[in-house]
Tab-separated table of C-alpha atoms in Angstrom:
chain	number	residue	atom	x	y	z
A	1009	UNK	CA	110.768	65.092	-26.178
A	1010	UNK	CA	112.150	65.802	-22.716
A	1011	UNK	CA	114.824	67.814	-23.784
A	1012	UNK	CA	112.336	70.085	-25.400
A	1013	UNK	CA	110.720	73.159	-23.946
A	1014	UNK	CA	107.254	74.001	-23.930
A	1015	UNK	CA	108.156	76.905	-26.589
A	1016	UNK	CA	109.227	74.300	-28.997
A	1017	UNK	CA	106.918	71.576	-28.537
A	1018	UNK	CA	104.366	74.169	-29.404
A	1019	UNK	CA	106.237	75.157	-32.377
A	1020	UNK	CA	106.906	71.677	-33.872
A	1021	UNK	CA	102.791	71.219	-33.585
A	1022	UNK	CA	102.226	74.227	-35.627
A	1023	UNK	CA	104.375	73.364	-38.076
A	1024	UNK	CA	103.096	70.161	-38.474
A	1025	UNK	CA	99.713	71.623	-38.770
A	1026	UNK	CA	101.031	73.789	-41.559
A	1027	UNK	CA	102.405	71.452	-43.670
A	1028	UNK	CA	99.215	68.819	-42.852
A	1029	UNK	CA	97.124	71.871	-44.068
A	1030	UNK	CA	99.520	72.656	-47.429
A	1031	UNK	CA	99.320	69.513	-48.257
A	1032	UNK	CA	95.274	68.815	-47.726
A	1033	UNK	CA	94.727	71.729	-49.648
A	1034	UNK	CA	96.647	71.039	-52.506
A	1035	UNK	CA	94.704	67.692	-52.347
A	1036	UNK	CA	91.169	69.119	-52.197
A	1037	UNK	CA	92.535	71.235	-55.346
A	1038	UNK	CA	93.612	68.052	-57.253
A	1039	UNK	CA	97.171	68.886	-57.035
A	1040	UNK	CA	99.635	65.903	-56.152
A	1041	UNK	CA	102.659	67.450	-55.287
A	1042	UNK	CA	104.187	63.812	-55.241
A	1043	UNK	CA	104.250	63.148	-59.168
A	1044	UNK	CA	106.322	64.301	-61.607
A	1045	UNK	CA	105.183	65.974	-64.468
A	1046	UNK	CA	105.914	68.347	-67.033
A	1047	UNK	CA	105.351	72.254	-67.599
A	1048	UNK	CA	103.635	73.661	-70.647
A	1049	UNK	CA	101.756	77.033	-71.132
A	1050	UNK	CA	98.704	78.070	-72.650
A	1051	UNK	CA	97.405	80.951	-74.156
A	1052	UNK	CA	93.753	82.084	-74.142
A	1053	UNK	CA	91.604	85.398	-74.839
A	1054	UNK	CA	89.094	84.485	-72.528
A	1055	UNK	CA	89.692	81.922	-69.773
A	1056	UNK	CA	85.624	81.835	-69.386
A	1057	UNK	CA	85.864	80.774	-65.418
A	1058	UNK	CA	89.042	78.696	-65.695
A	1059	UNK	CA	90.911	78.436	-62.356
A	1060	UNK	CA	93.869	77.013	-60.456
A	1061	UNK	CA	93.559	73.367	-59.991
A	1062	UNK	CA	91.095	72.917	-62.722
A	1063	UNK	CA	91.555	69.865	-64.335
A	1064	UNK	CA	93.436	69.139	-67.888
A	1065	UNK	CA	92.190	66.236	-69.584
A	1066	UNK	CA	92.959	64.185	-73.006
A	1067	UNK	CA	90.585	61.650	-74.599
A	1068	UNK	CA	88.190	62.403	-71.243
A	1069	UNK	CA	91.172	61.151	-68.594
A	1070	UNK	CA	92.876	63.137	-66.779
A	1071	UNK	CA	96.295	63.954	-67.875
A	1072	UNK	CA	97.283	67.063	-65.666
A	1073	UNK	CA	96.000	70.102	-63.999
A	1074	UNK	CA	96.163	73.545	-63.752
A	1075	UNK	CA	98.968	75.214	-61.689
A	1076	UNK	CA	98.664	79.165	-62.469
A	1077	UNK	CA	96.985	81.848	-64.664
A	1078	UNK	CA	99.063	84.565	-65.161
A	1079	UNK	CA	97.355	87.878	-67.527
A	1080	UNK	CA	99.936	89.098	-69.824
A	1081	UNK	CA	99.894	92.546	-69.321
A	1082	UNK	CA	102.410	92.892	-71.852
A	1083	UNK	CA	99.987	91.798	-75.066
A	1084	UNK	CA	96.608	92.581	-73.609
A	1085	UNK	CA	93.860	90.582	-74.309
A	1086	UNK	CA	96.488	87.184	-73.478
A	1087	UNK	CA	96.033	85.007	-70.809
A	1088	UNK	CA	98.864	82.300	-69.790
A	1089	UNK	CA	98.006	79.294	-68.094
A	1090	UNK	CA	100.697	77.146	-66.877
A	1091	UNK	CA	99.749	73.581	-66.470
A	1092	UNK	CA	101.353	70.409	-65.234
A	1093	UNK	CA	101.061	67.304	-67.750
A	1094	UNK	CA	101.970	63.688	-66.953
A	1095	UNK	CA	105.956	63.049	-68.081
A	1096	UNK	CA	104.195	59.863	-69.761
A	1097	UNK	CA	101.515	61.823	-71.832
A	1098	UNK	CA	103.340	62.603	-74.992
A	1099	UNK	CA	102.181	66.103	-76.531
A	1100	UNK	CA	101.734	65.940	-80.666
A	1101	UNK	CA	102.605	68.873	-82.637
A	1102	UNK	CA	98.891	70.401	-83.856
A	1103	UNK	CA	97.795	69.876	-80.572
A	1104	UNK	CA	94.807	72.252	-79.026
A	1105	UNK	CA	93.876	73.036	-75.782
A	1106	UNK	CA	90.424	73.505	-75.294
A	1107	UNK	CA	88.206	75.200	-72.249
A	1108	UNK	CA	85.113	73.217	-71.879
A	1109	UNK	CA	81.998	73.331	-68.913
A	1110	UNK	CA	79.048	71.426	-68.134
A	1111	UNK	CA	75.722	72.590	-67.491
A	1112	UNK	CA	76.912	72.244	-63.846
A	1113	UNK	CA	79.587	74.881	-64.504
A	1114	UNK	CA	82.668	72.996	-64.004
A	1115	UNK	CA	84.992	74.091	-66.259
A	1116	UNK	CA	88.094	71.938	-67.717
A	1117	UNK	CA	91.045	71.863	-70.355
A	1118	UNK	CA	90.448	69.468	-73.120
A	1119	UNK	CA	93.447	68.516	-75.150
A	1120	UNK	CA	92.548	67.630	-78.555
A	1121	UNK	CA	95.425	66.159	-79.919
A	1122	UNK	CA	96.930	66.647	-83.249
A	1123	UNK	CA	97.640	64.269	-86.186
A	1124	UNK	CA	101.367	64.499	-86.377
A	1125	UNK	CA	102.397	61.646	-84.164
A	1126	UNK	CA	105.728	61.805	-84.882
A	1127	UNK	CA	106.788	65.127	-83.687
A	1128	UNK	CA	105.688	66.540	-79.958
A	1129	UNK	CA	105.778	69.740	-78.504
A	1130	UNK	CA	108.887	69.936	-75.811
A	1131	UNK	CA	108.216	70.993	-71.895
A	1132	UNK	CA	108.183	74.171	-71.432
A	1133	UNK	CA	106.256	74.601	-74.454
A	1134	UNK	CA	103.372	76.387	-75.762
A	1135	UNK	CA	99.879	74.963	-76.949
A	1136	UNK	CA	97.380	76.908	-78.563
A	1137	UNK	CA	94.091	77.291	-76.558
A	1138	UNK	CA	90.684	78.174	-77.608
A	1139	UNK	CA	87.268	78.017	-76.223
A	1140	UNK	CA	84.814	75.684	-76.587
A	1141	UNK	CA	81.499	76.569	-75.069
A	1142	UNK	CA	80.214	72.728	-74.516
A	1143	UNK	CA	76.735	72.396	-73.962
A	1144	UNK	CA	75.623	75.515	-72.703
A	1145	UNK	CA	77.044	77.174	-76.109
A	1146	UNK	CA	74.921	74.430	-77.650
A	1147	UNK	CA	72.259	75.419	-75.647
A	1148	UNK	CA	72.832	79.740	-76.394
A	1149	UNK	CA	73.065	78.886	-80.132
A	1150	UNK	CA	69.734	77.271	-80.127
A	1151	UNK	CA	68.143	80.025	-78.409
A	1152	UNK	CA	67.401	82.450	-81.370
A	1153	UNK	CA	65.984	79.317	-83.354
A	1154	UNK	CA	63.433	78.820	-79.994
A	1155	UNK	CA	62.623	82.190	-80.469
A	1156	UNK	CA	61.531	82.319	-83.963
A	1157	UNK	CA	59.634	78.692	-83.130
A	1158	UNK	CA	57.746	80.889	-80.233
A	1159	UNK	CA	55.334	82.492	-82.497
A	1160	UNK	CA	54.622	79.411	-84.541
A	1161	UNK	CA	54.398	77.257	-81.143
A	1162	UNK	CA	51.839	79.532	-79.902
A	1163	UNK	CA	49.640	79.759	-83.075
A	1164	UNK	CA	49.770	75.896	-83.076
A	1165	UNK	CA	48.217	75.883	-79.810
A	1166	UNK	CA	45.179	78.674	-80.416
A	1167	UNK	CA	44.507	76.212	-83.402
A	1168	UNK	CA	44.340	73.317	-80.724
A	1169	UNK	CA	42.332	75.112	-78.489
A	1170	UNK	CA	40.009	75.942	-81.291
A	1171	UNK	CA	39.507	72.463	-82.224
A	1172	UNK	CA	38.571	71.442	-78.537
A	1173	UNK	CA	36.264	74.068	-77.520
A	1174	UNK	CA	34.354	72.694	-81.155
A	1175	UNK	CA	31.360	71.003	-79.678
A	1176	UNK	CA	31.171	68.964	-82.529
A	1177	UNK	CA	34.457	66.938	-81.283
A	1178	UNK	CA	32.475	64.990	-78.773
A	1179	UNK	CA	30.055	63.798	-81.766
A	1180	UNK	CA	33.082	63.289	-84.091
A	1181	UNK	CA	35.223	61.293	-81.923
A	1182	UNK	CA	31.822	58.935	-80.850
A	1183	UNK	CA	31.494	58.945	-84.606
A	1184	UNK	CA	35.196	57.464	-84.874
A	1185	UNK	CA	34.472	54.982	-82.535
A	1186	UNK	CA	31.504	53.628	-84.255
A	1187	UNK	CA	33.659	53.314	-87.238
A	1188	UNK	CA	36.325	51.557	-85.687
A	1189	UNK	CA	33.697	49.277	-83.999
A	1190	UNK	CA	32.138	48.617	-87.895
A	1191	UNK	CA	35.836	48.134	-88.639
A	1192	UNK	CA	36.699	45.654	-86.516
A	1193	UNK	CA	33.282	43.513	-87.062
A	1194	UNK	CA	34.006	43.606	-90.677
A	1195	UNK	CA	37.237	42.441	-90.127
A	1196	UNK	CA	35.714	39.281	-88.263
A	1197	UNK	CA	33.369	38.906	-90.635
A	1198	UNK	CA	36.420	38.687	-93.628
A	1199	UNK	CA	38.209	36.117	-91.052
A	1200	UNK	CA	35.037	33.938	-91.109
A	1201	UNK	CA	34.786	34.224	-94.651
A	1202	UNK	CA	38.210	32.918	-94.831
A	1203	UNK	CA	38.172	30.550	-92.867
A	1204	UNK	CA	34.882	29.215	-94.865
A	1205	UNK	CA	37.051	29.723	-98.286
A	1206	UNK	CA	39.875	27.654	-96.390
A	1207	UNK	CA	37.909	25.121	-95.642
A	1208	UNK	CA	35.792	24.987	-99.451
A	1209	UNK	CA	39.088	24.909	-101.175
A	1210	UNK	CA	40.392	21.369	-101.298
A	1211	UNK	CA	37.127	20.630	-102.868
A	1212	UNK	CA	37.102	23.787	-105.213
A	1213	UNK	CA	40.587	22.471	-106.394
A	1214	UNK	CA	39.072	18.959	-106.964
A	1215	UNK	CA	36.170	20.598	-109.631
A	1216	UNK	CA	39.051	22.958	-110.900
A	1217	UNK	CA	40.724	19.624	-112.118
A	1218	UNK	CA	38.221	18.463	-113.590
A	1219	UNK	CA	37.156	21.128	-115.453
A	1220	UNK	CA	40.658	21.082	-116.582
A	1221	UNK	CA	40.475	17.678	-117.681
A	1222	UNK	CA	37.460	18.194	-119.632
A	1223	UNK	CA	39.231	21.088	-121.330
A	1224	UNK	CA	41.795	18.713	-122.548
A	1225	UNK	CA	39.632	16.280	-123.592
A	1226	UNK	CA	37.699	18.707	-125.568
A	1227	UNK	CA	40.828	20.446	-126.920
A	1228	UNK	CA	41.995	16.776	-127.689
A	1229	UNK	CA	38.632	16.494	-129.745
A	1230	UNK	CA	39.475	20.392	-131.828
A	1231	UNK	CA	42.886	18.105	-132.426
A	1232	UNK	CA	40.969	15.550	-134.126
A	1233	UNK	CA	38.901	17.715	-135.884
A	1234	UNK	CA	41.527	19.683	-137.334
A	1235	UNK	CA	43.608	16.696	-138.312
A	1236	UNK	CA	40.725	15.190	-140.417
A	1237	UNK	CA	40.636	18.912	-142.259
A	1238	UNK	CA	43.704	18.786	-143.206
A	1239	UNK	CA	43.309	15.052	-144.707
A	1240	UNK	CA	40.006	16.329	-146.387
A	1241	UNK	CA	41.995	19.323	-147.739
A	1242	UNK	CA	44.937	17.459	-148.536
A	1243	UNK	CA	42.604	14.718	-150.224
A	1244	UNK	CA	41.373	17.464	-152.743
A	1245	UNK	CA	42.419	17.172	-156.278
A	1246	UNK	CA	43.769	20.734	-156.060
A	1247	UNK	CA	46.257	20.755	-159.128
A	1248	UNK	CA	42.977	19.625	-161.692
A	1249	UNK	CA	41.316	22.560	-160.031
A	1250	UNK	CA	43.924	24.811	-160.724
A	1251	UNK	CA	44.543	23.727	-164.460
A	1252	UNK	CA	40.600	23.902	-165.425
A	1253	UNK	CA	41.191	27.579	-163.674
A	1254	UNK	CA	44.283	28.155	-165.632
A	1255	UNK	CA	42.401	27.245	-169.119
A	1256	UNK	CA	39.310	29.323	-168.633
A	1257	UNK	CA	41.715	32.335	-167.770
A	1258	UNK	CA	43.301	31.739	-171.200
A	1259	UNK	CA	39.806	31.135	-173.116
A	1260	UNK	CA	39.193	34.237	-171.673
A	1261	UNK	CA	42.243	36.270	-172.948
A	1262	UNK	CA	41.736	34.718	-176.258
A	1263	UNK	CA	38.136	36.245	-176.531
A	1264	UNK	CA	39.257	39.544	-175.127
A	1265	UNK	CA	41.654	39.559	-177.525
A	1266	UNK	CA	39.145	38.443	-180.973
A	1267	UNK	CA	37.229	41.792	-179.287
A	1268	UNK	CA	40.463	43.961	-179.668
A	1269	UNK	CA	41.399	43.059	-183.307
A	1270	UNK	CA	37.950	43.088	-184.630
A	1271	UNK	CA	37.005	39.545	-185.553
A	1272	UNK	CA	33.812	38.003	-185.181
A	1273	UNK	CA	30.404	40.227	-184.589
A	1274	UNK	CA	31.066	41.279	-181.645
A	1275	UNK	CA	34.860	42.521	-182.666
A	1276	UNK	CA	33.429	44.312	-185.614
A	1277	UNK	CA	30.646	45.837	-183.969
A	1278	UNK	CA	33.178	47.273	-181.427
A	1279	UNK	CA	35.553	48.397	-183.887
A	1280	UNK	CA	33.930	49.214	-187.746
A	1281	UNK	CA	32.451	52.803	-186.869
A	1282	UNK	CA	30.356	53.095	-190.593
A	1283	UNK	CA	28.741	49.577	-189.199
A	1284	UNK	CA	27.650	51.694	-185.582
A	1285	UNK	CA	26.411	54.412	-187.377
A	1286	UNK	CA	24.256	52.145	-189.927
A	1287	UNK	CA	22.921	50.253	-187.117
A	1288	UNK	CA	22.282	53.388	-185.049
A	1289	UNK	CA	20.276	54.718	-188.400
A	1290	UNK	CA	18.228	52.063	-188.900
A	1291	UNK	CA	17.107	51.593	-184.775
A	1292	UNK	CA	16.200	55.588	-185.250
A	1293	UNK	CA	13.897	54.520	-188.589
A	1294	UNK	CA	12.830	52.077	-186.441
A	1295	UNK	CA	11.349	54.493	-183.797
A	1296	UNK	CA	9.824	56.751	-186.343
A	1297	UNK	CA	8.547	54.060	-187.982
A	1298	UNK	CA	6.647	52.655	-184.245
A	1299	UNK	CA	5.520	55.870	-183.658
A	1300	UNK	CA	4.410	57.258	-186.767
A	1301	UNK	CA	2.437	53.774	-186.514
A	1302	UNK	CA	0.892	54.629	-183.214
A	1303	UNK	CA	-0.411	57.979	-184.131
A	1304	UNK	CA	-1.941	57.022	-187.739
A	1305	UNK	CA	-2.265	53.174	-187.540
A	1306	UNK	CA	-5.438	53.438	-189.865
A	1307	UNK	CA	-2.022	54.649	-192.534
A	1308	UNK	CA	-1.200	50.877	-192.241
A	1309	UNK	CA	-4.101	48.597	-191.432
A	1310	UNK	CA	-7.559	49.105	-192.783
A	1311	UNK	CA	-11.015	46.698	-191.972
A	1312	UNK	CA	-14.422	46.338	-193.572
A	1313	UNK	CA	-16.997	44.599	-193.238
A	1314	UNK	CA	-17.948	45.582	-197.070
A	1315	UNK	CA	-14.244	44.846	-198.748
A	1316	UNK	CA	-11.904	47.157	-199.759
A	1317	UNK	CA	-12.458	50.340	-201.595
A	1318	UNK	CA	-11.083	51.583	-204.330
A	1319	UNK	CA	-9.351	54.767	-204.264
């Protein structure tokens, strides 16, 4: 440094500064100007607040970074991004790059890889970028739903207000409270009954078995019974029965049948019409005969004390 003049020792310093300040910059921006990685391009409509620097992530680590944003004045409406991607992240074909920010504004690239995992897009390469709102577009999209709620939140609340001013809430609720008092001393009340049942059981169960076994015995007994029915019934001369049944039926169809062809009185009485009509003539001379005799009797029978005349 002694051979060195003022002038340059001055010089050296400020260069020094320079590149000290280059290089803390590029730091503070995320840049490492020390790795090796490789170029690709993106291309946006809207970069929605992306900048230099800004980070480029895959899977939510960081895989590379911004490096410039250049407006293609060429195709309006493009934006190119150039970014720098770790030589070791592999790009699949399908890929998308997507811009992404927090609800503290810090915006990234997202790289949602694609499915091919065979094929991968070469450096120098372009991805295709979109834009993906995050939570804030979460939040914007719900906005016109909390605006149609609004009205219905605020007619809830007028009903609520209603309801309290009611001075009959103070009485209602007091009555709620008695009944949840009444509730819970009727629940005691069941517990003690239970516990009384609990403890009457065992000797419940003993009477229940011996009810039980009276029921058999007494079913035994109906057993018995019904066994010395069937020996009665069984002891029956049943086939006697049915042959002294069997001969009256036939008696029967033999005197039905003397009716049918006429024999005996009865037969011909059914059956000979000249001996109907005779007998039906002689019961009507009959009944002139009684009553001529009731009207003129004297006709028939005569008294006297003197003897009979001579007509």
């Amino acid at each position: 440094m002694k051979g060195f003049t003022k002038e340059i020792k001055i010089a050296l310093v400020a260069i020094v500064g320079i590149v000290l300040l280059f290089f803390g910059m590029n730091f503070l921006k995320g840049v490492n100007l020390f790795s090796s990685g490789n170029t690709y391009y993106i291309t946006f409509n809207n970069i929605s607040g992306l900048s230099g620097s800004s980070p480029v992530k895959a899977d939510g680590y960081k895989v590379g970074t911004v490096t410039d944003i250049n407006y293609d004045f060429e195709h309006p409406g493009q934006i190119k991004v150039e970014v720098d991607i770790d030589e070791q992240f592999k790009v699949p074909n399908g890929t998308i790059a997507e811009i992404s920010s927090d609800l503290l504004g810090n915006v990234q690239i997202d790289l949602v890889k694609g499915l091919d995992m065979e094929g991968f897009i070469q450096p120098m390469g372009t991805i295709e970028g979109r834009i993906n709102g995050g939570a804030l577009a979460q939040l914007k999209e719900m906005v016109p739903h909390v605006e149609r709620l609004l009205p219905k939140i605020d007619s809830i609340l007028t009903s609520v207000n209603y309801i309290l001013a009611d001075p009959a809430l103070p009485s209602t609720i007091h009555h709620a409270e008695q009944v949840t008092y009444d509730l819970t001393t009727t629940t005691k009340q069941i517990n003690n009954l239970m516990a009384s049942v609990n403890k009457e059981m065992p000797g419940l169960m003993g009477k229940a078995g011996g009810v039980l076994d009276n029921a058999n015995s007494a079913m035994g007994n109906v057993v018995s019974v019904a066994d010395n029915i069937n020996g009665k019934i069984n002891q029956l001369d049943l086939e006697s029965t049915l042959n002294e049944l069997q001969a009256t039926l036939g008696n029967l169809k033999t005197f039905s049948e003397a009716l049918n062809n006429g024999k005996g009185s009865l037969g011909l009485l059914m059956n000979d019409r000249s001996m109907y009509d005779n007998l039906n003539a002689t019961m009507a001379h009959a009944d002139s005969l009684l009553v001529n005799l009731r009207e003129h009797p004297k006709r028939y029978v005569h008294f006297s004390v003197f003897g009979k005349k001579d007509k």
